[in-house]
PDB file of C-alpha atoms and ligand atoms in Angstrom:
ATOM      1  CA  MET A   1     114.344  72.363  75.096  1.00 93.00           C
ATOM      2  CA  ILE A   2     116.525  75.319  76.033  1.00 96.00           C
ATOM      3  CA  ILE A   3     114.399  78.068  77.560  1.00 97.00           C
ATOM      4  CA  VAL A   4     115.241  81.646  76.563  1.00 98.00           C
ATOM      5  CA  LYS A   5     114.408  83.870  79.530  1.00 98.00           C
ATOM      6  CA  SER A   6     112.433  87.105  79.371  1.00 98.00           C
ATOM      7  CA  PRO A   7     113.875  90.335  80.813  1.00 98.00           C
ATOM      8  CA  ARG A   8     111.531  89.879  83.809  1.00 98.00           C
ATOM      9  CA  GLU A   9     112.876  86.375  84.437  1.00 98.00           C
ATOM     10  CA  ILE A  10     116.473  87.536  84.060  1.00 98.00           C
ATOM     11  CA  ALA A  11     115.824  90.284  86.615  1.00 98.00           C
ATOM     12  CA  LEU A  12     114.636  87.661  89.120  1.00 98.00           C
ATOM     13  CA  MET A  13     117.651  85.462  88.362  1.00 98.00           C
ATOM     14  CA  ARG A  14     119.903  88.463  88.962  1.00 98.00           C
ATOM     15  CA  GLU A  15     118.326  88.743  92.433  1.00 98.00           C
ATOM     16  CA  ALA A  16     118.780  85.012  93.051  1.00 98.00           C
ATOM     17  CA  GLY A  17     122.388  85.297  91.899  1.00 98.00           C
ATOM     18  CA  HIS A  18     123.019  88.236  94.212  1.00 98.00           C
ATOM     19  CA  ILE A  19     121.814  86.132  97.144  1.00 98.00           C
ATOM     20  CA  VAL A  20     124.158  83.273  96.182  1.00 98.00           C
ATOM     21  CA  ALA A  21     127.062  85.728  95.944  1.00 98.00           C
ATOM     22  CA  SER A  22     126.155  87.094  99.388  1.00 98.00           C
ATOM     23  CA  VAL A  23     126.409  83.576 100.823  1.00 98.00           C
ATOM     24  CA  PHE A  24     130.007  83.332  99.599  1.00 98.00           C
ATOM     25  CA  GLU A  25     130.796  86.684 101.235  1.00 98.00           C
ATOM     26  CA  ALA A  26     129.492  85.304 104.530  1.00 98.00           C
ATOM     27  CA  LEU A  27     131.094  81.862 104.268  1.00 98.00           C
ATOM     28  CA  ARG A  28     134.547  82.670 102.937  1.00 98.00           C
ATOM     29  CA  PRO A  29     135.863  84.073 106.246  1.00 98.00           C
ATOM     30  CA  MET A  30     134.418  81.032 108.031  1.00 98.00           C
ATOM     31  CA  CYS A  31     136.569  78.594 106.036  1.00 98.00           C
ATOM     32  CA  VAL A  32     139.222  78.335 108.740  1.00 98.00           C
ATOM     33  CA  PRO A  33     140.553  75.437 110.836  1.00 98.00           C
ATOM     34  CA  GLY A  34     138.128  74.275 113.539  1.00 98.00           C
ATOM     35  CA  VAL A  35     134.856  75.071 111.773  1.00 98.00           C
ATOM     36  CA  THR A  36     132.522  72.176 110.925  1.00 98.00           C
ATOM     37  CA  THR A  37     130.869  71.836 107.535  1.00 98.00           C
ATOM     38  CA  LYS A  38     127.535  71.821 109.385  1.00 98.00           C
ATOM     39  CA  GLU A  39     128.276  75.302 110.749  1.00 98.00           C
ATOM     40  CA  LEU A  40     128.912  76.530 107.197  1.00 98.00           C
ATOM     41  CA  ASP A  41     125.628  74.982 106.079  1.00 98.00           C
ATOM     42  CA  THR A  42     123.669  76.609 108.903  1.00 98.00           C
ATOM     43  CA  LYS A  43     125.135  80.033 108.107  1.00 98.00           C
ATOM     44  CA  ALA A  44     124.379  79.609 104.390  1.00 98.00           C
ATOM     45  CA  GLU A  45     120.748  78.766 105.074  1.00 98.00           C
ATOM     46  CA  GLU A  46     120.469  81.730 107.441  1.00 98.00           C
ATOM     47  CA  VAL A  47     121.771  84.161 104.794  1.00 98.00           C
ATOM     48  CA  ILE A  48     119.575  82.698 102.033  1.00 98.00           C
ATOM     49  CA  ARG A  49     116.392  82.862 104.128  1.00 98.00           C
ATOM     50  CA  SER A  50     117.184  86.331 105.520  1.00 98.00           C
ATOM     51  CA  MET A  51     117.212  87.578 101.916  1.00 98.00           C
ATOM     52  CA  GLY A  52     113.789  86.140 101.135  1.00 98.00           C
ATOM     53  CA  ALA A  53     114.912  83.024  99.266  1.00 98.00           C
ATOM     54  CA  THR A  54     115.063  79.294  99.965  1.00 98.00           C
ATOM     55  CA  PRO A  55     118.085  76.965  99.579  1.00 98.00           C
ATOM     56  CA  SER A  56     117.686  75.274  96.172  1.00 98.00           C
ATOM     57  CA  PHE A  57     119.476  72.096  97.218  1.00 97.00           C
ATOM     58  CA  LYS A  58     117.638  71.439 100.490  1.00 96.00           C
ATOM     59  CA  GLY A  59     115.471  68.385  99.879  1.00 94.00           C
ATOM     60  CA  TYR A  60     116.383  68.332  96.159  1.00 95.00           C
ATOM     61  CA  GLY A  61     116.179  64.625  95.364  1.00 93.00           C
ATOM     62  CA  GLY A  62     116.259  64.191  99.151  1.00 95.00           C
ATOM     63  CA  PHE A  63     119.565  66.058  99.717  1.00 97.00           C
ATOM     64  CA  PRO A  64     119.811  66.703 103.472  1.00 95.00           C
ATOM     65  CA  GLY A  65     121.860  69.939 103.490  1.00 97.00           C
ATOM     66  CA  SER A  66     121.196  73.508 102.376  1.00 97.00           C
ATOM     67  CA  VAL A  67     124.431  73.635 100.387  1.00 98.00           C
ATOM     68  CA  CYS A  68     126.842  70.971  99.106  1.00 98.00           C
ATOM     69  CA  ILE A  69     130.192  71.068 100.906  1.00 98.00           C
ATOM     70  CA  SER A  70     132.940  68.996  99.327  1.00 98.00           C
ATOM     71  CA  VAL A  71     136.367  68.779 100.965  1.00 98.00           C
ATOM     72  CA  ASN A  72     139.651  67.694  99.310  1.00 98.00           C
ATOM     73  CA  ASP A  73     139.075  64.472  97.313  1.00 98.00           C
ATOM     74  CA  THR A  74     135.301  65.012  97.335  1.00 98.00           C
ATOM     75  CA  LEU A  75     134.265  66.276  93.923  1.00 97.00           C
ATOM     76  CA  ILE A  76     130.664  67.296  94.566  1.00 98.00           C
ATOM     77  CA  HIS A  77     127.524  66.639  96.631  1.00 97.00           C
ATOM     78  CA  GLY A  78     129.307  66.469  99.993  1.00 97.00           C
ATOM     79  CA  ILE A  79     126.804  66.413 102.857  1.00 98.00           C
ATOM     80  CA  PRO A  80     127.427  69.029 105.577  1.00 98.00           C
ATOM     81  CA  GLY A  81     128.091  67.406 108.929  1.00 98.00           C
ATOM     82  CA  LYS A  82     130.586  66.814 111.723  1.00 98.00           C
ATOM     83  CA  TYR A  83     133.744  67.170 109.628  1.00 98.00           C
ATOM     84  CA  VAL A  84     136.046  69.796 111.138  1.00 98.00           C
ATOM     85  CA  LEU A  85     138.033  71.854 108.630  1.00 98.00           C
ATOM     86  CA  LYS A  86     141.802  71.716 109.101  1.00 98.00           C
ATOM     87  CA  SER A  87     144.708  73.688 107.688  1.00 98.00           C
ATOM     88  CA  GLY A  88     145.641  72.402 104.242  1.00 98.00           C
ATOM     89  CA  ASP A  89     142.085  71.468 103.202  1.00 98.00           C
ATOM     90  CA  ILE A  90     140.364  72.833 100.150  1.00 98.00           C
ATOM     91  CA  VAL A  91     136.615  73.197 100.578  1.00 98.00           C
ATOM     92  CA  SER A  92     134.075  73.586  97.778  1.00 98.00           C
ATOM     93  CA  LEU A  93     130.817  75.335  98.605  1.00 98.00           C
ATOM     94  CA  ASP A  94     128.085  74.739  96.027  1.00 98.00           C
ATOM     95  CA  VAL A  95     125.257  77.166  96.739  1.00 98.00           C
ATOM     96  CA  GLY A  96     121.803  77.465  95.183  1.00 98.00           C
ATOM     97  CA  ALA A  97     119.088  79.987  96.059  1.00 98.00           C
ATOM     98  CA  ASN A  98     115.507  80.055  94.830  1.00 98.00           C
ATOM     99  CA  TYR A  99     114.141  83.596  94.755  1.00 98.00           C
ATOM    100  CA  LYS A 100     110.510  84.037  93.693  1.00 98.00           C
ATOM    101  CA  GLY A 101     110.681  80.842  91.664  1.00 98.00           C
ATOM    102  CA  TYR A 102     114.075  81.345  89.974  1.00 98.00           C
ATOM    103  CA  HIS A 103     117.402  79.787  90.876  1.00 98.00           C
ATOM    104  CA  GLY A 104     120.952  81.039  91.124  1.00 98.00           C
ATOM    105  CA  ASP A 105     123.631  78.316  91.292  1.00 98.00           C
ATOM    106  CA  ALA A 106     127.352  78.781  91.896  1.00 98.00           C
ATOM    107  CA  CYS A 107     130.364  77.164  93.527  1.00 98.00           C
ATOM    108  CA  ARG A 108     133.663  78.349  94.984  1.00 98.00           C
ATOM    109  CA  THR A 109     136.612  76.322  96.277  1.00 98.00           C
ATOM    110  CA  TYR A 110     138.373  78.022  99.192  1.00 98.00           C
ATOM    111  CA  PRO A 111     141.671  77.220 100.917  1.00 98.00           C
ATOM    112  CA  VAL A 112     141.632  76.462 104.638  1.00 98.00           C
ATOM    113  CA  GLY A 113     144.687  77.803 106.475  1.00 98.00           C
ATOM    114  CA  LEU A 114     147.882  77.068 104.559  1.00 98.00           C
ATOM    115  CA  ILE A 115     147.456  74.830 101.523  1.00 98.00           C
ATOM    116  CA  SER A 116     150.085  73.125  99.384  1.00 98.00           C
ATOM    117  CA  PRO A 117     151.311  74.788  96.177  1.00 98.00           C
ATOM    118  CA  GLN A 118     149.766  71.830  94.302  1.00 98.00           C
ATOM    119  CA  ALA A 119     146.351  72.434  95.845  1.00 98.00           C
ATOM    120  CA  GLU A 120     146.659  76.160  95.226  1.00 98.00           C
ATOM    121  CA  ALA A 121     147.444  75.552  91.544  1.00 98.00           C
ATOM    122  CA  LEU A 122     144.479  73.199  91.118  1.00 98.00           C
ATOM    123  CA  VAL A 123     142.058  75.719  92.632  1.00 98.00           C
ATOM    124  CA  ARG A 124     143.471  78.540  90.529  1.00 98.00           C
ATOM    125  CA  VAL A 125     143.430  76.661  87.214  1.00 98.00           C
ATOM    126  CA  THR A 126     139.872  75.464  87.875  1.00 98.00           C
ATOM    127  CA  GLU A 127     138.656  79.041  88.232  1.00 98.00           C
ATOM    128  CA  GLU A 128     140.786  80.219  85.305  1.00 98.00           C
ATOM    129  CA  SER A 129     139.214  77.568  83.063  1.00 98.00           C
ATOM    130  CA  PHE A 130     135.786  79.088  83.756  1.00 98.00           C
ATOM    131  CA  TRP A 131     137.014  82.541  82.691  1.00 98.00           C
ATOM    132  CA  GLU A 132     138.701  81.065  79.612  1.00 98.00           C
ATOM    133  CA  ALA A 133     135.291  79.676  78.612  1.00 98.00           C
ATOM    134  CA  MET A 134     133.694  83.064  79.245  1.00 98.00           C
ATOM    135  CA  LYS A 135     135.942  84.620  76.603  1.00 98.00           C
ATOM    136  CA  ILE A 136     134.011  82.821  73.862  1.00 98.00           C
ATOM    137  CA  ILE A 137     130.438  83.324  75.148  1.00 98.00           C
ATOM    138  CA  ARG A 138     128.168  85.266  72.808  1.00 98.00           C
ATOM    139  CA  PRO A 139     125.150  84.502  70.617  1.00 98.00           C
ATOM    140  CA  GLY A 140     125.868  82.105  67.753  1.00 98.00           C
ATOM    141  CA  VAL A 141     128.615  80.105  69.456  1.00 98.00           C
ATOM    142  CA  ASN A 142     128.255  76.308  69.596  1.00 98.00           C
ATOM    143  CA  LEU A 143     127.481  74.998  73.058  1.00 98.00           C
ATOM    144  CA  SER A 144     130.235  72.364  72.879  1.00 98.00           C
ATOM    145  CA  ASP A 145     132.875  75.074  72.485  1.00 98.00           C
ATOM    146  CA  ILE A 146     132.411  75.783  76.210  1.00 98.00           C
ATOM    147  CA  GLY A 147     133.406  72.282  77.327  1.00 98.00           C
ATOM    148  CA  HIS A 148     136.160  72.103  74.754  1.00 98.00           C
ATOM    149  CA  THR A 149     137.696  75.309  76.088  1.00 98.00           C
ATOM    150  CA  ILE A 150     137.531  74.102  79.704  1.00 98.00           C
ATOM    151  CA  GLN A 151     139.002  70.697  78.839  1.00 98.00           C
ATOM    152  CA  SER A 152     141.821  72.129  76.712  1.00 98.00           C
ATOM    153  CA  TYR A 153     142.832  74.614  79.405  1.00 98.00           C
ATOM    154  CA  CYS A 154     142.780  72.126  82.289  1.00 98.00           C
ATOM    155  CA  GLU A 155     144.470  69.280  80.419  1.00 98.00           C
ATOM    156  CA  ALA A 156     147.233  71.669  79.331  1.00 98.00           C
ATOM    157  CA  HIS A 157     147.930  72.054  83.068  1.00 98.00           C
ATOM    158  CA  GLY A 158     148.024  68.274  83.585  1.00 98.00           C
ATOM    159  CA  TYR A 159     144.569  67.870  85.141  1.00 98.00           C
ATOM    160  CA  SER A 160     141.629  65.663  84.182  1.00 98.00           C
ATOM    161  CA  LEU A 161     137.908  66.282  83.731  1.00 98.00           C
ATOM    162  CA  PRO A 162     135.380  63.840  85.185  1.00 98.00           C
ATOM    163  CA  ARG A 163     132.776  62.742  82.655  1.00 97.00           C
ATOM    164  CA  ASP A 164     129.766  61.928  84.849  1.00 95.00           C
ATOM    165  CA  TYR A 165     128.814  65.438  85.987  1.00 97.00           C
ATOM    166  CA  THR A 166     128.088  68.509  83.907  1.00 98.00           C
ATOM    167  CA  GLY A 167     126.967  72.100  83.957  1.00 98.00           C
ATOM    168  CA  HIS A 168     123.404  72.827  82.936  1.00 98.00           C
ATOM    169  CA  GLY A 169     120.746  75.325  81.985  1.00 98.00           C
ATOM    170  CA  VAL A 170     119.157  76.997  85.002  1.00 98.00           C
ATOM    171  CA  GLY A 171     116.016  79.032  85.616  1.00 98.00           C
ATOM    172  CA  ALA A 172     112.644  78.089  87.075  1.00 98.00           C
ATOM    173  CA  GLN A 173     114.217  74.637  87.446  1.00 97.00           C
ATOM    174  CA  LEU A 174     117.579  74.133  89.111  1.00 97.00           C
ATOM    175  CA  HIS A 175     118.651  71.820  86.296  1.00 97.00           C
ATOM    176  CA  GLU A 176     117.338  72.617  82.820  1.00 98.00           C
ATOM    177  CA  ASP A 177     118.488  71.836  79.305  1.00 97.00           C
ATOM    178  CA  PRO A 178     121.121  71.827  78.008  1.00 98.00           C
ATOM    179  CA  PRO A 179     123.667  69.681  79.839  1.00 98.00           C
ATOM    180  CA  ILE A 180     127.056  71.408  79.548  1.00 98.00           C
ATOM    181  CA  PRO A 181     129.907  68.872  79.707  1.00 98.00           C
ATOM    182  CA  ASN A 182     133.355  70.084  80.754  1.00 98.00           C
ATOM    183  CA  TYR A 183     134.920  68.239  77.815  1.00 98.00           C
ATOM    184  CA  GLY A 184     134.342  67.383  74.177  1.00 97.00           C
ATOM    185  CA  ALA A 185     135.027  68.397  70.604  1.00 98.00           C
ATOM    186  CA  PRO A 186     134.273  71.961  69.490  1.00 98.00           C
ATOM    187  CA  GLY A 187     131.658  72.967  66.910  1.00 97.00           C
ATOM    188  CA  HIS A 188     128.740  70.824  68.073  1.00 96.00           C
ATOM    189  CA  GLY A 189     125.402  71.270  69.771  1.00 94.00           C
ATOM    190  CA  PRO A 190     122.918  74.106  69.857  1.00 97.00           C
ATOM    191  CA  LEU A 191     123.921  77.702  69.196  1.00 98.00           C
ATOM    192  CA  LEU A 192     123.885  80.093  72.126  1.00 98.00           C
ATOM    193  CA  LYS A 193     121.159  82.736  72.099  1.00 98.00           C
ATOM    194  CA  ALA A 194     120.712  85.904  74.131  1.00 98.00           C
ATOM    195  CA  GLY A 195     118.549  85.146  77.165  1.00 98.00           C
ATOM    196  CA  MET A 196     119.845  81.621  77.765  1.00 98.00           C
ATOM    197  CA  CYS A 197     120.815  81.150  81.421  1.00 98.00           C
ATOM    198  CA  LEU A 198     123.593  78.635  82.016  1.00 98.00           C
ATOM    199  CA  ALA A 199     125.373  77.217  85.061  1.00 98.00           C
ATOM    200  CA  ILE A 200     128.909  76.595  83.836  1.00 98.00           C
ATOM    201  CA  GLU A 201     130.906  74.579  86.331  1.00 98.00           C
ATOM    202  CA  PRO A 202     134.334  73.093  85.746  1.00 98.00           C
ATOM    203  CA  MET A 203     135.022  70.197  88.137  1.00 98.00           C
ATOM    204  CA  VAL A 204     138.692  69.396  87.847  1.00 98.00           C
ATOM    205  CA  ASN A 205     140.715  66.467  89.175  1.00 98.00           C
ATOM    206  CA  GLN A 206     144.372  66.554  90.139  1.00 98.00           C
ATOM    207  CA  GLY A 207     144.805  62.892  89.201  1.00 98.00           C
ATOM    208  CA  ARG A 208     142.675  60.553  87.120  1.00 98.00           C
ATOM    209  CA  ARG A 209     139.188  61.503  86.016  1.00 98.00           C
ATOM    210  CA  ASP A 210     137.393  58.477  87.526  1.00 98.00           C
ATOM    211  CA  THR A 211     134.993  59.020  90.402  1.00 98.00           C
ATOM    212  CA  ARG A 212     133.052  56.914  92.898  1.00 98.00           C
ATOM    213  CA  VAL A 213     129.880  57.558  94.912  1.00 97.00           C
ATOM    214  CA  LEU A 214     129.892  56.733  98.625  1.00 97.00           C
ATOM    215  CA  SER A 215     127.249  54.515 100.228  1.00 97.00           C
ATOM    216  CA  ASP A 216     125.369  57.629 101.449  1.00 95.00           C
ATOM    217  CA  GLY A 217     124.231  57.900  97.827  1.00 95.00           C
ATOM    218  CA  TRP A 218     125.473  61.504  97.490  1.00 97.00           C
ATOM    219  CA  THR A 219     129.146  62.070  98.184  1.00 97.00           C
ATOM    220  CA  VAL A 220     131.195  61.856  94.974  1.00 97.00           C
ATOM    221  CA  LYS A 221     134.920  61.305  95.473  1.00 98.00           C
ATOM    222  CA  THR A 222     137.862  60.920  93.140  1.00 98.00           C
ATOM    223  CA  ALA A 223     138.587  57.211  92.660  1.00 98.00           C
ATOM    224  CA  ASP A 224     142.321  57.729  93.227  1.00 98.00           C
ATOM    225  CA  GLY A 225     141.920  59.859  96.373  1.00 98.00           C
ATOM    226  CA  LYS A 226     143.594  62.897  94.816  1.00 98.00           C
ATOM    227  CA  LEU A 227     142.183  66.404  95.082  1.00 98.00           C
ATOM    228  CA  SER A 228     139.300  67.840  93.101  1.00 98.00           C
ATOM    229  CA  ALA A 229     138.250  71.488  92.748  1.00 98.00           C
ATOM    230  CA  HIS A 230     135.042  73.103  91.496  1.00 98.00           C
ATOM    231  CA  TYR A 231     134.121  76.594  90.295  1.00 98.00           C
ATOM    232  CA  GLU A 232     130.728  77.671  88.996  1.00 98.00           C
ATOM    233  CA  ASN A 233     128.680  80.703  88.102  1.00 98.00           C
ATOM    234  CA  THR A 234     125.212  81.207  86.665  1.00 98.00           C
ATOM    235  CA  ILE A 235     125.480  83.427  83.593  1.00 98.00           C
ATOM    236  CA  VAL A 236     123.069  84.871  81.061  1.00 98.00           C
ATOM    237  CA  VAL A 237     124.029  85.144  77.400  1.00 98.00           C
ATOM    238  CA  THR A 238     123.528  88.755  76.264  1.00 98.00           C
ATOM    239  CA  GLU A 239     123.388  90.324  72.788  1.00 98.00           C
ATOM    240  CA  THR A 240     127.078  91.224  73.039  1.00 97.00           C
ATOM    241  CA  GLY A 241     128.495  88.515  75.305  1.00 98.00           C
ATOM    242  CA  TYR A 242     127.458  87.498  78.790  1.00 98.00           C
ATOM    243  CA  GLU A 243     126.650  88.704  82.283  1.00 98.00           C
ATOM    244  CA  VAL A 244     127.670  86.750  85.384  1.00 98.00           C
ATOM    245  CA  LEU A 245     124.654  86.650  87.732  1.00 98.00           C
ATOM    246  CA  THR A 246     126.256  85.053  90.793  1.00 98.00           C
ATOM    247  CA  GLN A 247     128.883  87.697  91.547  1.00 96.00           C
ATOM    248  CA  LEU A 248     128.486  90.808  93.646  1.00 92.00           C
ATOM    249  CA  LYS A 249     128.326  93.814  91.344  1.00 79.00           C
ATOM    250  CA  GLU A 250     130.963  96.514  91.858  1.00 65.00           C
TER     251      GLU A 250
HETATM  252 MG1   MG B 301     125.147  73.535  89.063  1.00 96.65          MG
END
């Protein structure tokens, strides 16, 4: 069941989203050669707790970190640890914050030092595909049009979309209905309604779409070892379109 949020709930999610956006502000300048993913995780937790929230991912299903940090060929669910960032890496930070019982969930992929033009293009197209999907968001639109838009845009640039991981509804639970695949035919699924809160998150592979999970049970990598990028925001569908909750307001 897709939960339509009340104005009170949306106000709390806006706060949660603001906290997530603040984490990116703090972490972006830290994505430089020599920094460990554990240091990024520690800083993220510090920012989240200093703003009166808790890290949504910490302990979720047993996840050991506060945020998911996925470097290069890691798609998602990378565990923060000893890895030292080096020039040429791309690093995805997937951040969730629970504020007064409501979650914000978003992801950014940042360059470390100087990255290749190929990596730069992948990161850029991944983010662009999110904004392409935003162009169609308003009440009455079929849910599957979101994934179709993301898939069409990314495949037109020669990239592939993994099938095993999706966006999702978000609210009092980190993962709510509906699942939001990053692929599929248009014109299917439920119709969007004002008050629905959705985490839309293109995960885009440079090579083939196949993935594999490491023996730690979390880390998801591309099967072919090529790069993967990830971009996500929590949004709310409004009467006239949408509002992005996980961005700092001007
Ligand atoms: Mg998510």
